[in-house]
Each structure stands twice: as structure tokens, then as C-alpha cells.
XYZ file of C-alpha atoms in Angstrom:
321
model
C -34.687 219.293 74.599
C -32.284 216.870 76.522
C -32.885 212.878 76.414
C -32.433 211.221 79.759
C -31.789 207.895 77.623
C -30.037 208.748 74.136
C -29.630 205.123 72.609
C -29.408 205.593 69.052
C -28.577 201.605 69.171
C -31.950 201.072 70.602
C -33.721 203.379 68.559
C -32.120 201.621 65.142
C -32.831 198.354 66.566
C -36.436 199.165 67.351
C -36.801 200.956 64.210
C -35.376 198.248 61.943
C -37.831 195.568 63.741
C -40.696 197.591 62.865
C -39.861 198.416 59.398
C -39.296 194.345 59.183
C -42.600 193.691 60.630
C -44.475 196.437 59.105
C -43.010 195.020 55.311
C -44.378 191.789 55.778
C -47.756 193.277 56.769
C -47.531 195.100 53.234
C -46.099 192.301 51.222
C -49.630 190.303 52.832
C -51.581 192.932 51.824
C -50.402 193.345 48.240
C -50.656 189.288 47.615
C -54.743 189.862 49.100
C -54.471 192.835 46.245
C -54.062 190.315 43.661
C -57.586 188.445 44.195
C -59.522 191.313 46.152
C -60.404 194.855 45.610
C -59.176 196.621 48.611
C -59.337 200.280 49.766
C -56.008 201.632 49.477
C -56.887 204.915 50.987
C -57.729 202.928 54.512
C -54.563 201.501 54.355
C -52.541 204.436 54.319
C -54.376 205.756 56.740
C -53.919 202.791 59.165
C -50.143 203.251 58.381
C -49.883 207.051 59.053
C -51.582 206.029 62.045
C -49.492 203.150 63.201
C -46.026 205.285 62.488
C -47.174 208.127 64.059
C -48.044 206.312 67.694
C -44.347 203.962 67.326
C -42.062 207.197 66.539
C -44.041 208.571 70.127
C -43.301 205.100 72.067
C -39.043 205.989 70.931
C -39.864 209.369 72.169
C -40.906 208.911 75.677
C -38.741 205.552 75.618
C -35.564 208.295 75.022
C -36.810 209.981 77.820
C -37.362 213.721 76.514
C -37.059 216.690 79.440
C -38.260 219.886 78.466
C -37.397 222.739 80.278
C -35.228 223.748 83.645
C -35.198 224.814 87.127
C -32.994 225.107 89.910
C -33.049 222.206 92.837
C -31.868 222.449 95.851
C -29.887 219.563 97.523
C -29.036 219.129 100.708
C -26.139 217.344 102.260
C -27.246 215.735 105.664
C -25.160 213.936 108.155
C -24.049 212.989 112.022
C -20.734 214.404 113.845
C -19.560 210.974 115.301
C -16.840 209.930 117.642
C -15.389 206.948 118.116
C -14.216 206.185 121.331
C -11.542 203.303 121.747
C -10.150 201.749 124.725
C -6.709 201.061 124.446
C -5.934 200.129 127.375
C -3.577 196.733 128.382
C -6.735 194.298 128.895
C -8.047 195.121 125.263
C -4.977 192.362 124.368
C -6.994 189.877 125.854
C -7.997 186.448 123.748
C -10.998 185.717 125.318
C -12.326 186.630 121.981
C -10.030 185.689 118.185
C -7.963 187.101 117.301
C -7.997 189.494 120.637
C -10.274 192.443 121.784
C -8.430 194.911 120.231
C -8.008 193.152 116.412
C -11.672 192.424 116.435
C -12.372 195.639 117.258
C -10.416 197.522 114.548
C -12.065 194.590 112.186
C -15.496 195.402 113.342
C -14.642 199.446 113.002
C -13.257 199.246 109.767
C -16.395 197.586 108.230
C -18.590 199.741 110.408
C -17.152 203.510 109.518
C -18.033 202.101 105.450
C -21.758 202.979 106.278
C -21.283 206.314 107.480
C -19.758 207.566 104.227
C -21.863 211.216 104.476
C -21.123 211.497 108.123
C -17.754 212.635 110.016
C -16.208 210.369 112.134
C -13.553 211.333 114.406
C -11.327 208.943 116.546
C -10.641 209.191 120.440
C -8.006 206.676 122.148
C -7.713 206.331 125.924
C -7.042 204.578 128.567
C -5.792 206.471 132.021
C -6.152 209.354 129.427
C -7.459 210.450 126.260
C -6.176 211.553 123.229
C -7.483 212.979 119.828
C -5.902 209.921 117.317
C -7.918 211.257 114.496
C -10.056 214.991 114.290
C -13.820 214.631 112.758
C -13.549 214.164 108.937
C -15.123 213.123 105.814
C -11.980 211.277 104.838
C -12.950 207.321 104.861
C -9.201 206.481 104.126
C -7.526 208.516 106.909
C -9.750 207.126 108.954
C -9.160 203.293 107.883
C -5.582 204.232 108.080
C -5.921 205.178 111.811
C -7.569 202.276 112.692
C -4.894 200.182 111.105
C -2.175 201.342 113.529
C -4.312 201.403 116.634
C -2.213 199.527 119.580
C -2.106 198.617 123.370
C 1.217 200.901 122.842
C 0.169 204.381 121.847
C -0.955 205.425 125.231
C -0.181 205.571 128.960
C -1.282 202.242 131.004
C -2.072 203.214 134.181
C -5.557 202.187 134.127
C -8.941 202.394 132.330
C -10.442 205.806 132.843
C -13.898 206.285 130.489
C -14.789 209.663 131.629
C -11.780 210.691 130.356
C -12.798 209.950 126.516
C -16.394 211.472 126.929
C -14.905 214.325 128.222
C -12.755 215.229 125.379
C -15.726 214.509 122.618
C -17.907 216.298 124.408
C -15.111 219.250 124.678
C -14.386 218.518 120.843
C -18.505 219.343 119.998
C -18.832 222.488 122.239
C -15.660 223.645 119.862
C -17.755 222.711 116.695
C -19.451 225.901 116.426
C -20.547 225.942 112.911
C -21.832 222.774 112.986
C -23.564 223.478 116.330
C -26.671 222.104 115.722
C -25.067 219.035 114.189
C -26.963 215.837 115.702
C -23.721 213.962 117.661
C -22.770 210.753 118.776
C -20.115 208.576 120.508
C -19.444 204.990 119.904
C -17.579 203.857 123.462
C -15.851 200.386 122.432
C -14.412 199.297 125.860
C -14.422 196.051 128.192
C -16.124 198.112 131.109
C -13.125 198.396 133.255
C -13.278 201.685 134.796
C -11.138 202.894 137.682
C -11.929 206.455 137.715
C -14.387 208.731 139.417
C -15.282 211.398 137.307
C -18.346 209.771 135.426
C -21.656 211.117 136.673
C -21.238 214.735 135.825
C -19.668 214.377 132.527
C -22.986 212.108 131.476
C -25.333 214.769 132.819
C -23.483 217.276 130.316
C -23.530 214.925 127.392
C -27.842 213.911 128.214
C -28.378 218.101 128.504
C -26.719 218.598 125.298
C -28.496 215.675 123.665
C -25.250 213.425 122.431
C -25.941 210.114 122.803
C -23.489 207.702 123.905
C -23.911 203.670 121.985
C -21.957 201.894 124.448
C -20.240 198.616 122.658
C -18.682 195.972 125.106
C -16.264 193.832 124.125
C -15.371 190.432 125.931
C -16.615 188.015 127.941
C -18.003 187.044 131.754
C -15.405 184.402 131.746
C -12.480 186.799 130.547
C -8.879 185.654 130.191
C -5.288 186.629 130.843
C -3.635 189.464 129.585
C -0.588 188.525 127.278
C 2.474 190.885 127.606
C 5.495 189.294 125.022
C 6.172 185.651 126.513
C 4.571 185.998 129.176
C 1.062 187.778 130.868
C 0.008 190.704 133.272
C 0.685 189.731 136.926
C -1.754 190.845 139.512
C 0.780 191.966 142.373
C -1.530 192.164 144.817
C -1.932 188.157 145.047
C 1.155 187.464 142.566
C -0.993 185.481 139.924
C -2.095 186.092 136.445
C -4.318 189.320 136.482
C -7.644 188.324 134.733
C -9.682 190.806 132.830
C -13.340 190.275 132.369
C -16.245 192.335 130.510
C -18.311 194.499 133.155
C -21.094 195.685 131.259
C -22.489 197.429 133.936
C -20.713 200.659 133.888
C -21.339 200.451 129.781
C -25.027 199.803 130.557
C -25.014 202.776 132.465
C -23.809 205.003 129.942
C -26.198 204.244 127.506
C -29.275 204.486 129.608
C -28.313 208.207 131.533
C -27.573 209.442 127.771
C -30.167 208.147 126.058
C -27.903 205.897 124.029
C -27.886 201.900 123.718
C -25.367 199.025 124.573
C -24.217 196.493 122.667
C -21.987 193.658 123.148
C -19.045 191.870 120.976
C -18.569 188.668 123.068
C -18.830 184.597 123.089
C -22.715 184.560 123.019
C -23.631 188.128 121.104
C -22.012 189.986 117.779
C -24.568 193.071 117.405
C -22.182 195.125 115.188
C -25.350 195.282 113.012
C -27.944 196.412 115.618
C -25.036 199.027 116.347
C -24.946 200.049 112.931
C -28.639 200.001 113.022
C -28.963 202.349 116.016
C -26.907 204.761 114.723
C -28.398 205.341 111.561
C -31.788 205.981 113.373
C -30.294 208.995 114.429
C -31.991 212.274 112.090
C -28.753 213.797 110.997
C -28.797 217.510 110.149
C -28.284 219.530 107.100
C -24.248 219.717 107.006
C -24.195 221.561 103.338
C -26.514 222.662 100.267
C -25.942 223.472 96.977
C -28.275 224.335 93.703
C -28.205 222.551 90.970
C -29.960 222.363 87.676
C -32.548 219.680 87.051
C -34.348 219.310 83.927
C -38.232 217.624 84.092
C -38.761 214.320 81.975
C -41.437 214.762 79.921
C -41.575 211.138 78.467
C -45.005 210.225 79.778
C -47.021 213.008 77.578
C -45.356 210.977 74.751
C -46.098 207.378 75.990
C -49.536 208.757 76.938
C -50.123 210.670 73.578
C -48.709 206.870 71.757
C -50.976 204.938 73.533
C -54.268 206.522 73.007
C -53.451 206.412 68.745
C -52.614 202.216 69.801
C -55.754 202.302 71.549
C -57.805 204.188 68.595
C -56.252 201.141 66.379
C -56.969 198.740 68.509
C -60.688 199.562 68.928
C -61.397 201.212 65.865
C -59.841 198.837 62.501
C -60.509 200.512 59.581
C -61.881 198.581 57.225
C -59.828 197.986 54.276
C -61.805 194.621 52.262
C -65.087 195.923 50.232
C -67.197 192.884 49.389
């Protein structure tokens, strides 16, 4: 027999109590001795009875199990990407500290409630590069967020087929986890100056991996700091100024049967993300047996409180007059 709940502090406590309360109903009963003739046969009955249903209530209290049997448990989970611009507009301050820090902020706290799930890290911007390969490992992956910068790739553009692309390259190459349900989180302002979008998002909606599209910035937008001084727009010779387009974003989402979501001035839906996500029915990633004994406590407690009920409803008489 193994207790679920071995308290021997509990079980002296309780046992002490009772013994206390149990002497002072015997010390009453041998002062009514002294004047009465009482049945001392009943008595010891009664308190055969009474000991009998309390040692029961420490039993099931323990928590007795009985018995074994094997239990299978199953390890399910998501195959998620995350997708992060990088690109030199995500330096923008239209929102504190700047697109970028909010966004490794918001990531950092956001990868914590995916603990069973991998996460893997994409950064792009003309091009896209595997920064971190799908793990279980929730401090590599807080450590690659903590060095993401403007700086670790190319600026030549925004390209966001280019990061769908290699995710959805990175799942077909999964293939013991084929049937793994999949995701990508796209964190970008919506900039896009490439041309290769349509057919990758018919291969991602085929294959079922939805895209949660999460813009960051605003409709007003800002300058784009670069040391001392900001981006320059050659084209007209003025401070460029980058804005959030949501419509490209939007798009995503809706042809892969995905969401957007928005980080600016007027929204912060890092929670509905998180939400959205975990809707998602993950799939069995591992299994194991284990042994698992079955508590047994309620025959006990159901055993002690038909005797509690028996001396509840049924005294014995212990007076003759």
C-alpha cells in the first residue's frame, strides 16, 4: 500500500486531539458513575465504535492507493516560428523604447507560455536567415532574442516572402514531426518591397500552417534614427518616414487562415496573440508509460462515515432508570 499523503505530524496531531477529547468524555462519564448505575457494556461498545470509524477518517485522509497499472502520457505540442523583421525601419520610435526593443520585450514574455512547444527563430529583411533552429530550449531562445539587432542582416529592403519561405522550407524538412500542427508569428511593420508573396501563401494555406500576422507601429510613423542622425529618403532628400501598413499583414492572415494583430499607439493585443495561438490543437510530439497507483481513500472515508452515521442515529443507551 502507498499513501498519497504520509503526515505522521497530522496523524499525531489528530490522534492526540481525539484521545484529549475522548478522556474528558470518560472522565464525565465516570463522575455520572458515582450517582447513577450505568451500563458499562454500552459504553464500550460506543467506544469500539467511535475508534474504529476515526482510525478510517486518518486512513482515507493519508490517502491509501492500492494496487498498479501502467498510464500512458502523452506529450503534445505546436512547431512554431517566429518570424522577425529586422529590417532598418524596425529602429523607429514611434513606439518606446523603439519597434524593435518592444518587440524582443513582448517575445520574451510571449515564448514563456509555450514552454511544451518548439519555437524556432527566423530574421529577415531583404533576406532571411535561420537565427535560432526549432527547440525546446526556453533559454537559448531568450538568449537569441537578447542579441537581436537592425545589424545582423543585409538592409536592402523589407522582403516578407522571404521569411515564410524559409519556415515553410524548414517544416517540409521536419519529417518526423510531419504531422506536427505549425505556425508562424510574422512581427513586421508591413513594409514589403518584394514580389514573391502570393504563391508562397497558397503553399503555406494547402499545407495548413497558419500565419498570426503581428504589426508593429503606427499610421503616423516616425523617422528612422541611424547614430546622430536619421535615414534620408534620396529620392526627395528629406527624412525617410516609416509607417505601419497593415494591409499586406492583413493579407497574410486572412489567405492562411491565420489572424493579425497590432502593437501600436491605440492597440497592445500581445494577449489576444497569445490567445490565438494556444487555440491551435497541438499534436502528440512524445509518449511515455508510467506507473500510476489508484487512491483508494474514499472506500475508507465512505466505510468511516456510515459507523459516524450509525452513531449518530442510533445512541446506545448507556443510563438505566
Amino acid at each position: 500500500m502507498i499513501w498519497a499523503y504520509p503526515s505522521s505530524e497530522l496523524s499525531i496531531l489528530l490522534i492526540g486531539l481525539f484521545t484529549f477529547l475522548y478522556g474528558i468524555y470518560l472522565y464525565r462519564f465516570w463522575r455520572i458513575n458515582q450517582r447513577l448505575q450505568v451500563k458499562k457494556r454500552s459504553l464500550v461498545w460506543k467506544c469500539v465504535l467511535r475508534t474504529l470509524y476515526f482510525a478510517l477518517f486518518l486512513i482515507a485522509l493519508a490517502g491509501p492507493s492500492i494496487g498498479s497499472a501502467l498510464k500512458e502520457i502523452k506529450q503534445e505540442g505546436k512547431d512554431i516560428f517566429l518570424a522577425i523583421d529586422l529590417s532598418q525601419s524596425m529602429n523607429a520610435q514611434d513606439i518606446n523604447p523603439s519597434r524593435l526593443q518592444r518587440v524582443k520585450f513582448e517575445m520574451k514574455n510571449l515564448v514563456k507560455n509555450f514552454s511544451s512547444d518548439r519555437i524556432g527563430i527566423i530574421i529577415f529583411s531583404s533576406e532571411a536567415f535561420i537565427q535560432c533552429p526549432l527547440t525546446f530550449d526556453q533559454n537559448v531562445i531568450q538568449l537569441h532574442l537578447d542579441g537581436l539587432n537592425t545589424n545582423l542582416v543585409p538592409n536592402y529592403g523589407t522582403d516578407i516572402a522571404a521569411p515564410l519561405n524559409m519556415a515553410y522550407q524548414k517544416f517540409q524538412n521536419e519529417n518526423d514531426q510531419e504531422n506536427t500542427s505549425k505556425a508562424i508569428i510574422l512581427i513586421s511593420d508591413g513594409e514589403d518591397f518584394g514580389e514573391n508573396l502570393p504563391p508562397i501563401l497558397d503553399k503555406l494555406a494547402e499545407q495548413g500552417i497558419r500565419v498570426f500576422a503581428l504589426g508593429v507601429g503606427t499610421e503616423e510613423g516616425s523617422t528612422i534614427p541611424r547614430g546622430n542622425s536619421v535615414v534620408m529618403d534620396p529620392q526627395v532628400n528629406r527624412p525617410a518616414i516609416t509607417r505601419l501598413d497593415a494591409t499586406n499583414l492583413k493579407t497574410i492572415a486572412t489567405r492562411t487562415d491565420g489572424a493579425y494583430f497590432e502593437i501600436s499607439d491605440l492597440a497592445m493585443e500581445i494577449p489576444q496573440l497569445i490567445n490565438a495561438v494556444e487555440r491551435l490543437e497541438g499534436t502528440v510530439m512524445a509518449s511515455r508509460m508510467v506507473e500510476a497507483s489508484a487512491n483508494k481513500y474514499f472506500y475508507f472515508l465512505a466505510a468511516a462515515l456510515v459507523l459516524a452515521l450509525i452513531d449518530l442515529m442510533l445512541p446506545l443507551r448507556t443510563i438505566s432508570i
